[in-house]
Every structure is written in structure tokens, then in C-alpha cells.
PDB file of C-alpha atoms in Angstrom:
ATOM      1  CA  MET Q   1      11.868  15.047   4.411  1.00 66.00           C
ATOM      2  CA  GLU Q   2      10.654  12.106   2.345  1.00 79.00           C
ATOM      3  CA  LYS Q   3       7.936  12.974  -0.139  1.00 90.00           C
ATOM      4  CA  ILE Q   4       6.635   9.412   0.103  1.00 93.00           C
ATOM      5  CA  PRO Q   5       7.605   7.344   3.151  1.00 94.00           C
ATOM      6  CA  GLN Q   6      10.271   4.862   2.060  1.00 93.00           C
ATOM      7  CA  ALA Q   7       8.898   2.234   4.439  1.00 91.00           C
ATOM      8  CA  ALA Q   8       5.421   2.562   2.857  1.00 93.00           C
ATOM      9  CA  PHE Q   9       6.882   2.165  -0.635  1.00 95.00           C
ATOM     10  CA  ARG Q  10       8.873  -0.889   0.496  1.00 91.00           C
ATOM     11  CA  GLU Q  11       5.727  -2.422   2.025  1.00 90.00           C
ATOM     12  CA  ALA Q  12       3.736  -1.807  -1.184  1.00 93.00           C
ATOM     13  CA  ILE Q  13       6.419  -3.470  -3.331  1.00 93.00           C
ATOM     14  CA  ALA Q  14       6.826  -6.404  -0.931  1.00 89.00           C
ATOM     15  CA  ASN Q  15       3.042  -6.821  -0.833  1.00 87.00           C
ATOM     16  CA  ALA Q  16       2.871  -6.831  -4.634  1.00 90.00           C
ATOM     17  CA  LEU Q  17       5.568  -9.502  -4.921  1.00 88.00           C
ATOM     18  CA  ILE Q  18       4.442 -11.740  -2.065  1.00 86.00           C
ATOM     19  CA  HIS Q  19       0.718 -11.706  -2.854  1.00 84.00           C
ATOM     20  CA  ARG Q  20       0.693 -11.567  -6.656  1.00 87.00           C
ATOM     21  CA  VAL Q  21      -0.534 -14.419  -8.835  1.00 86.00           C
ATOM     22  CA  TRP Q  22       2.543 -15.694 -10.662  1.00 84.00           C
ATOM     23  CA  ASP Q  23       0.765 -17.752 -13.336  1.00 84.00           C
ATOM     24  CA  ILE Q  24      -0.878 -14.664 -14.871  1.00 85.00           C
ATOM     25  CA  ASP Q  25       1.091 -13.354 -17.843  1.00 88.00           C
ATOM     26  CA  SER Q  26       1.303  -9.837 -16.445  1.00 91.00           C
ATOM     27  CA  HIS Q  27       3.807  -7.695 -14.584  1.00 93.00           C
ATOM     28  CA  ILE Q  28       3.735  -5.711 -11.401  1.00 95.00           C
ATOM     29  CA  ARG Q  29       3.381  -2.095 -12.465  1.00 96.00           C
ATOM     30  CA  VAL Q  30       4.953   0.768 -10.563  1.00 97.00           C
ATOM     31  CA  SER Q  31       3.885   4.170 -11.885  1.00 97.00           C
ATOM     32  CA  MET Q  32       5.382   7.397 -10.572  1.00 96.00           C
ATOM     33  CA  PHE Q  33       3.563  10.701 -10.855  1.00 95.00           C
ATOM     34  CA  ASP Q  34       4.214  14.183  -9.470  1.00 92.00           C
ATOM     35  CA  ASP Q  35       1.726  13.624  -6.640  1.00 92.00           C
ATOM     36  CA  ARG Q  36       1.741   9.853  -6.047  1.00 95.00           C
ATOM     37  CA  ILE Q  37       3.156   6.393  -6.721  1.00 97.00           C
ATOM     38  CA  GLU Q  38       0.870   3.577  -7.828  1.00 98.00           C
ATOM     39  CA  VAL Q  39       1.764  -0.097  -7.378  1.00 97.00           C
ATOM     40  CA  VAL Q  40      -0.482  -2.586  -9.209  1.00 96.00           C
ATOM     41  CA  SER Q  41      -0.152  -6.293  -8.570  1.00 93.00           C
ATOM     42  CA  PRO Q  42      -1.667  -8.930 -10.884  1.00 92.00           C
ATOM     43  CA  GLY Q  43      -4.270 -11.185  -9.336  1.00 86.00           C
ATOM     44  CA  GLY Q  44      -7.018 -10.243  -6.951  1.00 85.00           C
ATOM     45  CA  LEU Q  45      -7.413 -11.466  -3.423  1.00 85.00           C
ATOM     46  CA  PRO Q  46      -6.866 -15.142  -2.566  1.00 81.00           C
ATOM     47  CA  ALA Q  47      -9.951 -17.276  -2.015  1.00 81.00           C
ATOM     48  CA  GLY Q  48     -11.345 -17.009   1.477  1.00 81.00           C
ATOM     49  CA  ILE Q  49     -10.586 -13.338   2.158  1.00 85.00           C
ATOM     50  CA  THR Q  50     -12.783 -10.323   1.543  1.00 86.00           C
ATOM     51  CA  ALA Q  51     -11.636  -6.850   0.535  1.00 87.00           C
ATOM     52  CA  GLU Q  52     -12.745  -5.549   3.939  1.00 87.00           C
ATOM     53  CA  GLU Q  53     -10.647  -8.160   5.763  1.00 85.00           C
ATOM     54  CA  TYR Q  54      -7.650  -7.409   3.545  1.00 83.00           C
ATOM     55  CA  LEU Q  55      -7.892  -3.631   3.950  1.00 84.00           C
ATOM     56  CA  SER Q  56      -8.474  -3.750   7.710  1.00 82.00           C
ATOM     57  CA  GLY Q  57      -5.577  -6.138   8.318  1.00 76.00           C
ATOM     58  CA  LYS Q  58      -7.874  -8.581  10.123  1.00 73.00           C
ATOM     59  CA  LEU Q  59      -6.926 -11.506   7.908  1.00 73.00           C
ATOM     60  CA  SER Q  60      -4.013 -12.349   5.665  1.00 74.00           C
ATOM     61  CA  VAL Q  61      -3.732 -15.329   3.353  1.00 76.00           C
ATOM     62  CA  LEU Q  62      -0.232 -16.083   2.120  1.00 75.00           C
ATOM     63  CA  ARG Q  63      -0.319 -16.894  -1.554  1.00 80.00           C
ATOM     64  CA  ASN Q  64       3.455 -17.347  -1.908  1.00 82.00           C
ATOM     65  CA  ARG Q  65       4.613 -18.727   1.457  1.00 82.00           C
ATOM     66  CA  ASN Q  66       8.231 -19.407   0.414  1.00 87.00           C
ATOM     67  CA  LEU Q  67       8.694 -15.937  -1.053  1.00 86.00           C
ATOM     68  CA  ALA Q  68       7.138 -14.380   2.057  1.00 84.00           C
ATOM     69  CA  ASN Q  69       9.545 -16.355   4.235  1.00 86.00           C
ATOM     70  CA  VAL Q  70      12.549 -15.134   2.216  1.00 88.00           C
ATOM     71  CA  PHE Q  71      11.352 -11.503   2.471  1.00 83.00           C
ATOM     72  CA  TYR Q  72      10.895 -11.950   6.235  1.00 83.00           C
ATOM     73  CA  ARG Q  73      14.392 -13.415   6.692  1.00 87.00           C
ATOM     74  CA  LEU Q  74      15.925 -10.601   4.643  1.00 86.00           C
ATOM     75  CA  GLY Q  75      14.126  -8.023   6.792  1.00 80.00           C
ATOM     76  CA  PHE Q  76      11.953  -6.630   3.983  1.00 77.00           C
ATOM     77  CA  VAL Q  77       8.766  -7.438   5.915  1.00 76.00           C
ATOM     78  CA  GLU Q  78       8.387  -7.429   9.687  1.00 70.00           C
ATOM     79  CA  ILE Q  79       5.427  -9.693  10.271  1.00 66.00           C
ATOM     80  CA  PHE Q  80       3.244 -11.489   7.747  1.00 64.00           C
ATOM     81  CA  GLY Q  81      -0.079  -9.816   7.082  1.00 66.00           C
ATOM     82  CA  THR Q  82       0.677  -6.347   8.442  1.00 76.00           C
ATOM     83  CA  GLY Q  83       1.677  -4.492   5.243  1.00 83.00           C
ATOM     84  CA  ILE Q  84      -1.568  -2.595   4.652  1.00 88.00           C
ATOM     85  CA  THR Q  85      -1.921  -1.687   8.324  1.00 88.00           C
ATOM     86  CA  ARG Q  86       1.698  -0.515   8.406  1.00 89.00           C
ATOM     87  CA  ILE Q  87       1.224   1.669   5.310  1.00 93.00           C
ATOM     88  CA  LYS Q  88      -1.827   3.272   6.927  1.00 93.00           C
ATOM     89  CA  GLN Q  89       0.133   3.894  10.148  1.00 92.00           C
ATOM     90  CA  LEU Q  90       2.978   5.531   8.229  1.00 92.00           C
ATOM     91  CA  TYR Q  91       0.462   8.001   6.753  1.00 93.00           C
ATOM     92  CA  ALA Q  92      -1.312   8.702  10.058  1.00 89.00           C
ATOM     93  CA  GLU Q  93      -0.061  12.316  10.156  1.00 86.00           C
ATOM     94  CA  SER Q  94      -0.544  12.979   6.436  1.00 88.00           C
ATOM     95  CA  LEU Q  95      -3.440  15.072   5.162  1.00 84.00           C
ATOM     96  CA  ILE Q  96      -3.893  12.743   2.177  1.00 87.00           C
ATOM     97  CA  LYS Q  97      -4.145   9.033   2.937  1.00 91.00           C
ATOM     98  CA  PRO Q  98      -3.121   6.072   0.772  1.00 96.00           C
ATOM     99  CA  ASP Q  99      -5.776   4.483  -1.400  1.00 95.00           C
ATOM    100  CA  PHE Q 100      -6.270   0.753  -1.886  1.00 94.00           C
ATOM    101  CA  GLU Q 101      -8.265  -0.621  -4.806  1.00 94.00           C
ATOM    102  CA  VAL Q 102      -9.146  -4.302  -4.918  1.00 91.00           C
ATOM    103  CA  SER Q 103     -10.629  -5.862  -8.041  1.00 91.00           C
ATOM    104  CA  GLU Q 104     -11.058  -9.410  -9.253  1.00 88.00           C
ATOM    105  CA  ASN Q 105      -7.772  -9.379 -11.188  1.00 90.00           C
ATOM    106  CA  ALA Q 106      -5.581  -6.759  -9.519  1.00 92.00           C
ATOM    107  CA  ILE Q 107      -4.745  -4.892  -6.356  1.00 92.00           C
ATOM    108  CA  LYS Q 108      -3.629  -1.268  -6.591  1.00 96.00           C
ATOM    109  CA  ILE Q 109      -1.955   0.694  -3.820  1.00 96.00           C
ATOM    110  CA  VAL Q 110      -1.735   4.461  -4.299  1.00 97.00           C
ATOM    111  CA  LEU Q 111       0.833   6.234  -2.142  1.00 97.00           C
ATOM    112  CA  PRO Q 112       0.261  10.012  -2.221  1.00 95.00           C
ATOM    113  CA  LEU Q 113       2.823  12.625  -1.307  1.00 93.00           C
ATOM    114  CA  PHE Q 114       3.135  12.889   2.446  1.00 91.00           C
ATOM    115  CA  GLU Q 115       1.606  16.252   3.292  1.00 82.00           C
ATOM    116  CA  THR Q 116       1.131  17.927   6.612  1.00 77.00           C
ATOM    117  CA  ASN Q 117       0.166  21.516   7.110  1.00 71.00           C
ATOM    118  CA  VAL Q 118      -0.010  22.598  10.710  1.00 65.00           C
ATOM    119  CA  ASN Q 119      -1.366  25.992   9.670  1.00 74.00           C
ATOM    120  CA  LEU Q 120      -4.746  24.528   8.689  1.00 73.00           C
ATOM    121  CA  THR Q 121      -7.627  24.290  11.132  1.00 79.00           C
ATOM    122  CA  GLU Q 122      -9.100  20.843  11.780  1.00 77.00           C
ATOM    123  CA  ASP Q 123     -12.090  21.685   9.534  1.00 82.00           C
ATOM    124  CA  GLU Q 124      -9.761  22.847   6.764  1.00 76.00           C
ATOM    125  CA  LYS Q 125      -7.755  19.609   7.074  1.00 72.00           C
ATOM    126  CA  VAL Q 126     -10.935  17.540   6.642  1.00 75.00           C
ATOM    127  CA  ILE Q 127     -11.949  19.553   3.568  1.00 75.00           C
ATOM    128  CA  TYR Q 128      -8.413  19.373   2.115  1.00 69.00           C
ATOM    129  CA  SER Q 129      -8.105  15.607   2.640  1.00 67.00           C
ATOM    130  CA  ASN Q 130     -11.436  15.014   0.865  1.00 67.00           C
ATOM    131  CA  PHE Q 131     -10.606  17.266  -2.079  1.00 63.00           C
ATOM    132  CA  PRO Q 132      -9.458  15.345  -5.179  1.00 59.00           C
ATOM    133  CA  HIS Q 133      -5.778  15.902  -5.914  1.00 54.00           C
TER     134      HIS Q 133
END
């Protein structure tokens, strides 16, 4: 069983490359920890989109249209603008959900270990998912 869904990791990396600001002298950072992977992309959201719109998947603004087209043709992304929604769907059965942090100069996606525990009651699952890990 995958500890972190490969498709979610691929989406996070594709998102970081397609939506990053390329004229900032910074790198995409991928950090691996025992309990999570963090992907940080330079540049905040494009003008005309709010964090809520970005996180809900309601609106997508392509910053690097040519790069997005290449990723689509290579099969690395399925449809433009669905990466965040797809990551959330891939973690639907996990006790701990991905975290998305949007700031003025960066976007961070945190992919936790995929954890399910069918032995927990629904109340215990709620408590466990809200407990800091």
C-alpha cells in the first residue's frame, strides 16, 4: 500500500511546475518527512483568483499555458484546473487530509501519510483527524 498516493504527489509536483512564477529567483522545494511530503512553489496565486476559489477548484488561472499544455499532452495532468480537487479526492478515505497553504509569495501543499483505521469509531476518527501529527 502506498504511504502517500503517487497520483497526489504527481499532481502536487505538476501544480508546482505549471503554476509557479518563473521570474522569481527561487526553486520549487520538495521536503520529505517521516509523516508527510511538502511541496512549496514560488509565487502566490495569479491575479484574479482568491485562495478560496483556488482551494475549492472553482476557478483556475493558467500562469504557464504552454507548460500546462505539454503536461496535458504527456498525460501528467488530466484536465486543467483540477489538481487540488483531485488531491482531495485521493485522500477521501484517509483520516488525515492534505493541507494547502496560500501566501502572497508561495503555495505549499502538504501530503500526509495515507492513514485509515477501520477499528476507530466515527467519533474517534474525528478526534484523530483533528489531532496535530
